[in-house]
Amino acid sequence: MGELINLEAILESSSQIMSIEQILIILFFSIILSGILCTTYKFSNTTLTYNKKFNITLAMMTFLSTVFMIIIKTNLMLSVGMLGALSIVRFRTNIKDTRDAGYIFWALCIGITSATGNYFMGVISSVIMCVFMLVTSKESKNSEALLLVVRGQNTDIKLIQDIVNEAKGINKIKAKNILRDSFELVYELKVAKDEDNKIIESLRSLDGIDSVNILAPNTEVM
């Protein structure tokens, strides 16, 4: 019984009383950094890979993690019960882009640095992450993986291959379906901007081509 009383006394003494001004400053700082996070996520993705709902979720996670840390600082006894309740919750959300996991940890770091008053660390780490993500995403934007699907009949397949090889970039055959009176070819392309339009025009000029489609894999319908 005495040990329990001592534990409660330690927890109460470790708790910090925060004024309304301090809480508002922490929340304001967290919102500013979450704006940097959400803006970075938007501009580091293309219109095909950008997920508006996930971006909103990142802002929510930043704000809520800040609130959780404020509660932990102001009342450690309450935080023990809160963390115990959260530990039984399991989230089963599939992440299509592996970078999204990094954005989740970034949101949590903003909440922790804001609530603990490590403003300098929060700003420096957010600026570094922002620059890093924008720089590394530039290459993927310029050379996105596309799927080229060519369908037709009575056409020399070698001519199609020559047209694809002339494009500036990398191409790889993914599927080749040859039937008695028709065929279907599927290529994976990583070409420079506007090169896909040149490929389409060149292929459509061939006799016997029924359709030429270029698809962006792993797209999400909003």
XYZ file of N, CA and C in Angstrom:
666
model
N 0.835 -1.205 0.000
C 0.000 0.000 0.000
C 0.870 1.255 0.000
N 1.940 1.192 0.803
C 2.855 2.326 0.862
C 3.548 2.572 -0.457
N 3.919 1.479 -1.157
C 4.581 1.627 -2.453
C 3.639 2.259 -3.473
N 2.343 1.903 -3.409
C 1.366 2.479 -4.331
C 1.216 3.979 -4.094
N 1.195 4.354 -2.814
C 1.081 5.781 -2.486
C 2.316 6.532 -2.973
N 3.503 5.921 -2.799
C 4.728 6.556 -3.262
C 4.734 6.729 -4.777
N 4.212 5.723 -5.490
C 4.153 5.802 -6.950
C 3.231 6.933 -7.387
N 2.079 7.056 -6.732
C 1.165 8.135 -7.066
C 1.789 9.493 -6.781
N 2.538 9.567 -5.692
C 3.187 10.837 -5.359
C 4.240 11.212 -6.393
N 4.982 10.200 -6.859
C 6.009 10.458 -7.879
C 5.371 10.937 -9.172
N 4.263 10.270 -9.571
C 3.594 10.659 -10.805
C 3.023 12.062 -10.708
N 2.440 12.394 -9.554
C 1.868 13.727 -9.386
C 2.952 14.795 -9.390
N 4.085 14.491 -8.760
C 5.179 15.466 -8.728
C 5.828 15.647 -10.091
N 5.766 14.591 -10.934
C 6.369 14.658 -12.266
C 5.481 15.398 -13.258
N 4.202 15.537 -12.934
C 3.283 16.222 -13.835
C 3.577 17.712 -13.850
N 3.347 18.335 -15.001
C 3.608 19.758 -15.169
C 2.301 20.493 -15.413
N 2.185 21.658 -14.794
C 1.009 22.501 -15.005
C 1.351 23.506 -16.101
N 0.574 23.498 -17.160
C 0.822 24.375 -18.294
C -0.274 25.412 -18.382
N 0.121 26.628 -18.681
C -0.853 27.703 -18.838
C -1.522 27.607 -20.206
N -2.601 28.346 -20.333
C -3.317 28.354 -21.616
C -2.443 28.938 -22.717
N -1.631 29.939 -22.379
C -0.749 30.540 -23.377
C 0.273 29.532 -23.888
N 0.835 28.732 -22.986
C 1.809 27.715 -23.399
C 1.173 26.680 -24.317
N -0.044 26.254 -23.968
C -0.736 25.252 -24.797
C -1.043 25.817 -26.174
N -1.484 27.075 -26.239
C -1.799 27.683 -27.529
C -0.546 27.843 -28.387
N 0.579 28.211 -27.758
C 1.839 28.337 -28.507
C 2.259 26.984 -29.079
N 2.136 25.926 -28.277
C 2.505 24.579 -28.737
C 1.632 24.155 -29.907
N 0.325 24.362 -29.774
C -0.595 23.966 -30.845
C -0.359 24.790 -32.106
N -0.091 26.078 -31.946
C 0.182 26.932 -33.109
C 1.450 26.473 -33.820
N 2.494 26.182 -33.063
C 3.747 25.701 -33.650
C 3.528 24.379 -34.372
N 2.731 23.486 -33.782
C 2.443 22.199 -34.407
C 1.691 22.376 -35.723
N 0.748 23.317 -35.747
C -0.025 23.565 -36.974
C 0.875 24.112 -38.076
N 1.807 25.003 -37.729
C 2.729 25.556 -38.726
C 3.586 24.452 -39.349
N 4.136 23.573 -38.501
C 4.969 22.494 -39.029
C 4.146 21.469 -39.809
N 2.895 21.260 -39.393
C 2.042 20.339 -40.153
C 1.741 20.899 -41.536
N 1.701 22.234 -41.646
C 1.534 22.846 -42.966
C 2.720 22.552 -43.867
N 3.939 22.598 -43.295
C 5.135 22.235 -44.072
C 5.062 20.774 -44.494
N 4.639 19.910 -43.573
C 4.523 18.481 -43.870
C 3.535 18.226 -44.995
N 2.338 18.791 -44.896
C 1.299 18.536 -45.900
C 1.671 19.129 -47.253
N 2.306 20.306 -47.244
C 2.733 20.912 -48.510
C 3.808 20.074 -49.183
N 4.737 19.552 -48.375
C 5.786 18.688 -48.926
C 5.199 17.432 -49.536
N 4.229 16.830 -48.836
C 3.602 15.611 -49.370
C 2.906 15.894 -50.694
N 2.246 17.036 -50.796
C 1.511 17.358 -52.023
C 2.448 17.542 -53.208
N 3.537 18.286 -53.001
C 4.425 18.607 -54.120
C 5.456 17.516 -54.402
N 5.583 16.538 -53.514
C 6.500 15.426 -53.774
C 5.794 14.263 -54.464
N 4.497 14.429 -54.747
C 3.732 13.413 -55.469
C 3.168 14.016 -56.746
N 2.877 13.164 -57.694
C 2.237 13.605 -58.926
C 0.728 13.608 -58.730
N 0.009 14.094 -59.731
C -1.448 14.109 -59.655
C -2.027 12.699 -59.609
N -1.250 11.710 -60.069
C -1.730 10.334 -60.070
C -1.497 9.656 -58.721
N -0.408 9.994 -58.048
C -0.087 9.322 -56.790
C -0.514 10.127 -55.564
N -0.901 11.386 -55.748
C -1.305 12.213 -54.611
C -2.631 11.738 -54.045
N -2.663 11.589 -52.725
C -3.868 11.135 -52.013
C -4.289 12.235 -51.046
N -5.350 12.958 -51.387
C -5.791 14.089 -50.573
C -6.242 13.639 -49.193
N -6.922 12.494 -49.117
C -7.400 12.002 -47.821
C -6.236 11.666 -46.893
N -5.185 11.070 -47.442
C -4.024 10.746 -46.623
C -3.326 12.017 -46.149
N -3.302 13.049 -46.988
C -2.695 14.310 -46.602
C -3.460 14.941 -45.436
N -4.781 14.878 -45.486
C -5.595 15.380 -44.375
C -5.337 14.561 -43.116
N -5.169 13.252 -43.288
C -4.885 12.382 -42.145
C -3.555 12.746 -41.488
N -2.560 13.126 -42.288
C -1.267 13.536 -41.734
C -1.424 14.769 -40.838
N -2.244 15.729 -41.294
C -2.479 16.919 -40.477
C -3.186 16.548 -39.172
N -4.137 15.629 -39.249
C -4.835 15.178 -38.048
C -3.881 14.478 -37.079
N -3.014 13.605 -37.615
C -2.066 12.887 -36.768
C -1.105 13.843 -36.068
N -0.663 14.879 -36.782
C 0.239 15.853 -36.179
C -0.429 16.558 -35.004
N -1.649 17.015 -35.225
C -2.371 17.742 -34.174
C -2.685 16.834 -32.992
N -3.179 15.611 -33.271
C -3.577 14.711 -32.191
C -2.375 14.213 -31.394
N -1.249 13.945 -32.069
C -0.053 13.520 -31.330
C 0.450 14.629 -30.420
N 0.285 15.873 -30.854
C 0.649 17.003 -29.992
C -0.242 17.052 -28.761
N -1.535 16.855 -28.966
C -2.480 16.856 -27.838
C -2.151 15.730 -26.858
N -1.851 14.541 -27.387
C -1.503 13.405 -26.516
C -0.278 13.727 -25.666
N 0.744 14.329 -26.287
C 1.960 14.652 -25.547
C 1.706 15.729 -24.500
N 0.822 16.672 -24.785
C 0.477 17.684 -23.788
C -0.197 17.037 -22.591
N -1.098 16.099 -22.850
C -1.776 15.389 -21.756
C -0.781 14.602 -20.925
N 0.166 13.957 -21.589
C 1.182 13.176 -20.868
C 2.010 14.078 -19.960
N 2.357 15.287 -20.464
C 3.168 16.195 -19.657
C 2.391 16.756 -18.468
N 1.108 17.045 -18.674
C 0.339 17.698 -17.629
C -0.224 16.728 -16.602
N -0.415 15.472 -16.999
C -0.994 14.513 -16.054
C -0.469 13.123 -16.395
N 0.593 12.703 -15.730
C 1.201 11.408 -16.023
C 0.308 10.246 -15.602
N -0.462 10.424 -14.537
C -1.349 9.341 -14.095
C -2.411 9.066 -15.146
N -2.982 10.131 -15.716
C -3.977 9.957 -16.762
C -3.359 9.380 -18.026
N -2.108 9.747 -18.291
C -1.453 9.278 -19.508
C -1.204 7.773 -19.475
N -0.943 7.224 -18.283
C -0.729 5.782 -18.174
C -1.978 5.025 -18.613
N -3.126 5.460 -18.137
C -4.367 4.820 -18.557
C -4.674 5.042 -20.021
N -4.379 6.234 -20.533
C -4.635 6.541 -21.933
C -3.773 5.683 -22.850
N -2.488 5.552 -22.526
C -1.597 4.725 -23.332
C -1.987 3.254 -23.269
N -2.474 2.820 -22.120
C -2.952 1.440 -22.013
C -4.162 1.185 -22.893
N -5.046 2.173 -22.980
C -6.224 2.030 -23.842
C -5.835 2.034 -25.308
N -4.859 2.905 -25.671
C -4.430 2.975 -27.069
C -3.664 1.731 -27.499
N -3.047 1.047 -26.552
C -2.232 -0.123 -26.895
C -3.070 -1.289 -27.412
N -4.366 -1.303 -27.108
C -5.223 -2.403 -27.561
C -5.855 -2.106 -28.914
N -5.629 -0.900 -29.427
C -6.181 -0.528 -30.724
C -5.204 -0.934 -31.818
N -5.715 -1.596 -32.837
C -4.876 -2.032 -33.955
C -5.365 -1.384 -35.237
N -4.423 -0.833 -35.972
C -4.747 -0.188 -37.236
C -4.278 -1.086 -38.376
N -5.177 -1.369 -39.295
C -4.864 -2.217 -40.446
C -5.130 -1.422 -41.721
N -4.180 -0.591 -42.075
C -4.297 0.231 -43.272
C -3.141 -0.104 -44.201
N -3.473 -0.485 -45.427
C -2.444 -0.811 -46.409
C -1.803 0.469 -46.936
N -0.476 0.504 -46.959
C 0.269 1.652 -47.468
C 0.813 1.289 -48.842
N 0.320 1.981 -49.878
C 0.735 1.678 -51.241
C 2.137 2.196 -51.528
N 2.439 3.394 -51.047
C 3.751 3.991 -51.259
C 4.549 3.866 -49.971
N 5.745 3.296 -50.056
C 6.554 3.095 -48.855
C 6.953 4.423 -48.214
N 6.959 5.507 -48.975
C 7.295 6.802 -48.406
C 6.237 7.284 -47.421
N 5.005 6.792 -47.563
C 3.925 7.220 -46.669
C 4.223 6.867 -45.219
N 4.916 5.750 -44.995
C 5.288 5.380 -43.621
C 6.219 6.430 -43.030
N 7.121 6.964 -43.842
C 8.008 8.026 -43.378
C 7.250 9.294 -43.024
N 6.224 9.616 -43.821
C 5.414 10.793 -43.516
C 4.655 10.616 -42.195
N 4.230 9.401 -41.887
C 3.540 9.146 -40.620
C 4.478 9.406 -39.440
N 5.719 8.895 -39.525
C 6.680 9.129 -38.453
C 7.050 10.614 -38.363
N 7.086 11.282 -39.501
C 7.347 12.722 -39.506
C 6.259 13.460 -38.727
N 5.000 13.087 -38.959
C 3.887 13.714 -38.236
C 4.009 13.491 -36.729
N 4.382 12.284 -36.336
C 4.545 11.992 -34.911
C 5.702 12.782 -34.310
N 6.793 12.917 -35.045
C 7.938 13.687 -34.551
C 7.575 15.155 -34.345
N 6.756 15.697 -35.242
C 6.321 17.085 -35.075
C 5.518 17.235 -33.786
N 4.621 16.283 -33.540
C 3.832 16.339 -32.316
C 4.689 16.257 -31.070
N 5.709 15.398 -31.086
C 6.571 15.219 -29.910
C 7.444 16.451 -29.687
N 8.077 16.955 -30.753
C 8.950 18.121 -30.597
C 8.164 19.365 -30.199
N 6.941 19.492 -30.699
C 6.125 20.656 -30.343
C 5.735 20.622 -28.870
N 5.224 19.472 -28.415
C 4.737 19.366 -27.041
C 5.861 19.442 -26.021
N 7.051 18.990 -26.382
C 8.176 19.013 -25.439
C 8.967 20.317 -25.491
N 8.574 21.222 -26.391
C 9.245 22.518 -26.462
C 10.542 22.521 -27.239
N 10.829 21.448 -27.972
C 12.042 21.394 -28.800
C 11.757 22.021 -30.168
N 11.494 23.328 -30.155
C 11.088 24.013 -31.378
C 12.210 24.041 -32.421
N 13.427 24.256 -31.977
C 14.557 24.303 -32.916
C 14.711 22.963 -33.634
N 14.654 21.875 -32.875
C 14.762 20.549 -33.479
C 13.616 20.286 -34.438
N 12.405 20.729 -34.075
C 11.251 20.533 -34.954
C 11.397 21.264 -36.264
N 11.879 22.520 -36.202
C 12.030 23.307 -37.430
C 13.138 22.741 -38.306
N 14.299 22.468 -37.729
C 15.437 21.969 -38.500
C 15.116 20.627 -39.153
N 14.539 19.705 -38.376
C 14.227 18.381 -38.936
C 13.169 18.475 -40.026
N 12.181 19.363 -39.869
C 11.135 19.503 -40.888
C 11.694 20.112 -42.168
N 12.578 21.097 -42.033
C 13.188 21.715 -43.220
C 14.061 20.702 -43.966
N 14.833 19.924 -43.218
C 15.691 18.912 -43.851
C 14.844 17.873 -44.577
N 13.779 17.405 -43.918
C 12.907 16.411 -44.549
C 12.211 16.984 -45.775
N 11.799 18.237 -45.702
C 11.128 18.882 -46.835
C 12.045 18.934 -48.048
N 13.271 19.401 -47.853
C 14.232 19.487 -48.961
C 14.549 18.098 -49.509
N 14.744 17.152 -48.604
C 15.101 15.793 -49.024
C 13.999 15.160 -49.869
N 12.751 15.283 -49.426
C 11.646 14.658 -50.149
C 11.401 15.330 -51.499
N 11.541 16.642 -51.562
C 11.323 17.338 -52.834
C 12.420 17.010 -53.842
N 13.662 16.894 -53.352
C 14.775 16.586 -54.262
C 14.675 15.154 -54.772
N 14.397 14.211 -53.887
C 14.336 12.807 -54.303
C 13.105 12.499 -55.141
N 12.072 13.306 -55.029
C 10.860 13.037 -55.813
C 10.955 13.584 -57.224
N 11.913 14.485 -57.481
C 12.028 15.095 -58.804
C 12.376 14.059 -59.864
N 13.263 13.132 -59.526
C 13.671 12.103 -60.489
C 12.522 11.177 -60.838
N 11.728 10.790 -59.837
C 10.608 9.883 -60.089
C 9.526 10.563 -60.912
N 9.387 11.893 -60.778
C 8.391 12.597 -61.581
C 8.784 12.632 -63.047
N 10.075 12.804 -63.312
C 10.543 12.922 -64.692
C 10.571 11.592 -65.420
N 10.609 10.484 -64.693
C 10.678 9.175 -65.343
C 9.742 8.192 -64.646
N 8.450 8.420 -64.797
C 7.469 7.550 -64.169
C 7.336 6.252 -64.965
N 7.017 5.199 -64.261
C 6.795 3.912 -64.915
C 5.409 3.905 -65.545
N 5.348 3.640 -66.829
C 4.090 3.593 -67.566
C 3.947 2.229 -68.234
N 2.714 1.850 -68.484
C 2.424 0.610 -69.201
C 1.905 0.946 -70.589
N 2.572 0.424 -71.601
C 2.162 0.610 -72.985
C 1.515 -0.674 -73.481
N 0.260 -0.578 -73.897
C -0.493 -1.738 -74.389
C -0.830 -1.504 -75.862
N -0.339 -2.392 -76.726
C -0.555 -2.278 -78.170
C -1.327 -3.502 -78.639
N -2.459 -3.266 -79.316
C -3.275 -4.345 -79.860
C -3.447 -4.124 -81.362
N -3.417 -5.218 -82.096
C -3.590 -5.106 -83.533
C -3.598 -6.458 -84.215
N -3.436 -6.442 -85.539
C -3.443 -7.671 -86.323
C -2.675 -7.431 -87.620
N -2.041 -8.489 -88.095
C -1.306 -8.444 -89.367
C -0.287 -7.295 -89.400
N 0.467 -7.167 -88.315
C 1.498 -6.127 -88.229
C 2.823 -6.772 -87.837
N 3.883 -6.266 -88.416
C 5.205 -6.779 -88.071
C 5.555 -6.313 -86.648
N 5.673 -7.259 -85.735
C 5.952 -6.930 -84.335
C 7.327 -6.282 -84.180
N 8.244 -6.625 -85.078
C 9.585 -6.037 -85.001
C 9.542 -4.522 -85.205
N 8.637 -4.042 -86.063
C 8.496 -2.607 -86.273
C 8.048 -1.906 -84.998
N 7.144 -2.551 -84.264
C 6.668 -1.989 -82.990
C 7.824 -1.894 -81.999
N 8.622 -2.953 -81.943
C 9.750 -2.960 -81.024
C 10.762 -1.871 -81.382
N 10.982 -1.645 -82.668
C 11.921 -0.613 -83.094
C 11.442 0.777 -82.682
N 10.132 1.023 -82.799
C 9.582 2.330 -82.408
C 9.737 2.557 -80.902
N 9.480 1.507 -80.126
C 9.612 1.626 -78.671
C 11.065 1.855 -78.279
N 11.999 1.187 -78.977
C 13.422 1.333 -78.655
C 13.957 2.723 -79.001
N 13.318 3.402 -79.955
C 13.778 4.727 -80.351
C 13.481 5.784 -79.291
N 12.544 5.506 -78.392
C 12.192 6.486 -77.364
C 13.332 6.644 -76.369
N 13.503 7.868 -75.868
C 14.558 8.157 -74.898
C 14.123 7.663 -73.517
N 14.715 6.579 -73.095
C 14.361 6.021 -71.796
C 14.610 4.525 -71.773
N 13.923 3.874 -70.830
C 14.075 2.429 -70.626
C 12.746 1.751 -70.930
N 12.794 0.636 -71.636
C 11.587 -0.134 -71.913
C 11.858 -1.606 -71.641
N 10.807 -2.291 -71.226
C 10.929 -3.720 -70.926
C 9.619 -4.392 -71.265
N 9.686 -5.488 -71.996
C 8.482 -6.225 -72.364
C 7.924 -6.937 -71.135
N 6.637 -6.755 -70.883
C 5.991 -7.372 -69.728
C 5.109 -8.551 -70.129
N 4.504 -8.452 -71.311
C 3.631 -9.537 -71.776
C 3.564 -9.496 -73.298
N 3.473 -10.671 -73.893
C 3.372 -10.790 -75.345
C 2.380 -11.909 -75.653
N 1.194 -11.522 -76.102
C 0.132 -12.474 -76.423
C -0.081 -12.478 -77.935
N 0.255 -13.574 -78.576
C 0.145 -13.702 -80.024
C -0.932 -14.741 -80.336
N -2.016 -14.300 -80.986
C -3.083 -15.194 -81.407
C -3.018 -15.393 -82.920
N -3.940 -16.192 -83.434
C -3.901 -16.504 -84.860
C -4.137 -15.271 -85.711
N -5.095 -14.409 -85.312
C -5.435 -13.252 -86.134
C -5.253 -11.922 -85.400
N -4.620 -11.931 -84.240
C -4.410 -10.685 -83.493
C -3.254 -10.856 -82.507
N -2.851 -9.765 -81.885
C -1.773 -9.820 -80.899
C -1.983 -8.708 -79.869
N -1.316 -8.862 -78.741
C -1.327 -7.841 -77.687
C 0.058 -7.795 -77.051
N 0.667 -6.612 -77.039
C 1.983 -6.412 -76.455
C 1.870 -5.436 -75.290
N 2.543 -5.747 -74.196
C 2.532 -4.883 -73.015
C 3.982 -4.560 -72.655
N 4.323 -3.256 -72.630
C 5.669 -2.802 -72.287
C 5.606 -1.956 -71.008
N 6.673 -2.021 -70.254
C 6.865 -1.087 -69.147
C 7.855 -0.028 -69.602
N 7.432 1.230 -69.545
C 8.242 2.323 -70.068
C 8.646 3.274 -68.950
N 9.866 3.748 -69.012
C 10.342 4.859 -68.200
C 11.002 5.829 -69.153
N 10.202 6.759 -69.652
C 10.661 7.648 -70.713
C 10.577 9.090 -70.246
N 11.236 9.955 -71.003
C 11.222 11.382 -70.698
C 9.848 11.966 -71.006
N 9.640 13.186 -70.537
C 8.359 13.844 -70.726
C 8.058 14.039 -72.207
N 6.810 13.787 -72.596
C 6.300 13.924 -73.972
C 6.784 12.824 -74.905
N 7.674 11.947 -74.450
C 8.103 10.845 -75.311
C 6.969 9.855 -75.533
N 6.057 9.725 -74.553
C 4.949 8.791 -74.708
C 4.027 9.210 -75.850
N 3.846 10.526 -76.043
C 3.013 10.988 -77.161
C 3.653 10.659 -78.510
N 4.969 10.754 -78.587
C 5.666 10.411 -79.834
C 5.507 8.926 -80.144
N 5.562 8.099 -79.099
C 5.400 6.655 -79.307
C 4.002 6.355 -79.834
N 2.995 7.006 -79.254
C 1.610 6.769 -79.690
C 1.430 7.158 -81.153
N 1.939 8.330 -81.531
C 1.793 8.785 -82.917
C 2.510 7.851 -83.886
N 3.681 7.379 -83.518
C 4.434 6.486 -84.416
C 3.731 5.140 -84.564
N 3.196 4.612 -83.479
C 2.528 3.319 -83.546
C 1.209 3.400 -84.311
N 0.492 4.481 -84.163
C -0.800 4.622 -84.857
C -0.615 4.776 -86.360
N 0.581 5.177 -86.776
C 0.832 5.317 -88.215
C 1.047 3.972 -88.900
N 1.253 2.909 -88.118
C 1.444 1.579 -88.696
C 0.110 0.981 -89.107
N 0.126 0.204 -90.162
C -1.082 -0.499 -90.608
C -1.349 -1.692 -89.697
N -2.612 -1.947 -89.420
C -2.993 -3.109 -88.629
C -3.030 -2.873 -87.127
N -2.761 -1.662 -86.675
C -2.824 -1.352 -85.243
C -4.250 -0.959 -84.881
N -4.857 -1.693 -83.963
C -6.226 -1.407 -83.537
C -6.293 -0.387 -82.403
N -5.412 -0.499 -81.435
C -5.444 0.432 -80.306
C -4.061 0.528 -79.666
N -3.776 1.718 -79.139
C -2.542 1.975 -78.402
C -2.923 2.687 -77.110
N -2.648 2.054 -75.969
C -3.013 2.615 -74.669
C -1.774 2.757 -73.797
N -1.689 3.869 -73.091
C -0.633 4.079 -72.110
C -1.297 4.278 -70.746
N -0.935 3.438 -69.796
C -1.542 3.444 -68.475
C -0.506 3.763 -67.427
N -0.945 4.378 -66.350
C -0.092 4.627 -65.191
C -0.459 3.614 -64.115
N 0.410 2.651 -63.783
C 0.081 1.631 -62.791
C 0.003 2.219 -61.404
N -0.687 1.492 -60.503
C -0.818 1.869 -59.088
C -1.499 3.204 -58.894
N -2.423 3.535 -59.782
C -3.175 4.771 -59.603
C -4.343 4.502 -58.690
N -4.828 5.567 -58.052
C -5.926 5.444 -57.105
C -7.097 6.257 -57.591
N -8.274 5.679 -57.637
C -9.471 6.379 -58.061
C -10.065 7.089 -56.847
N -10.162 8.414 -56.905
C -10.646 9.203 -55.776
C -12.155 9.389 -55.896
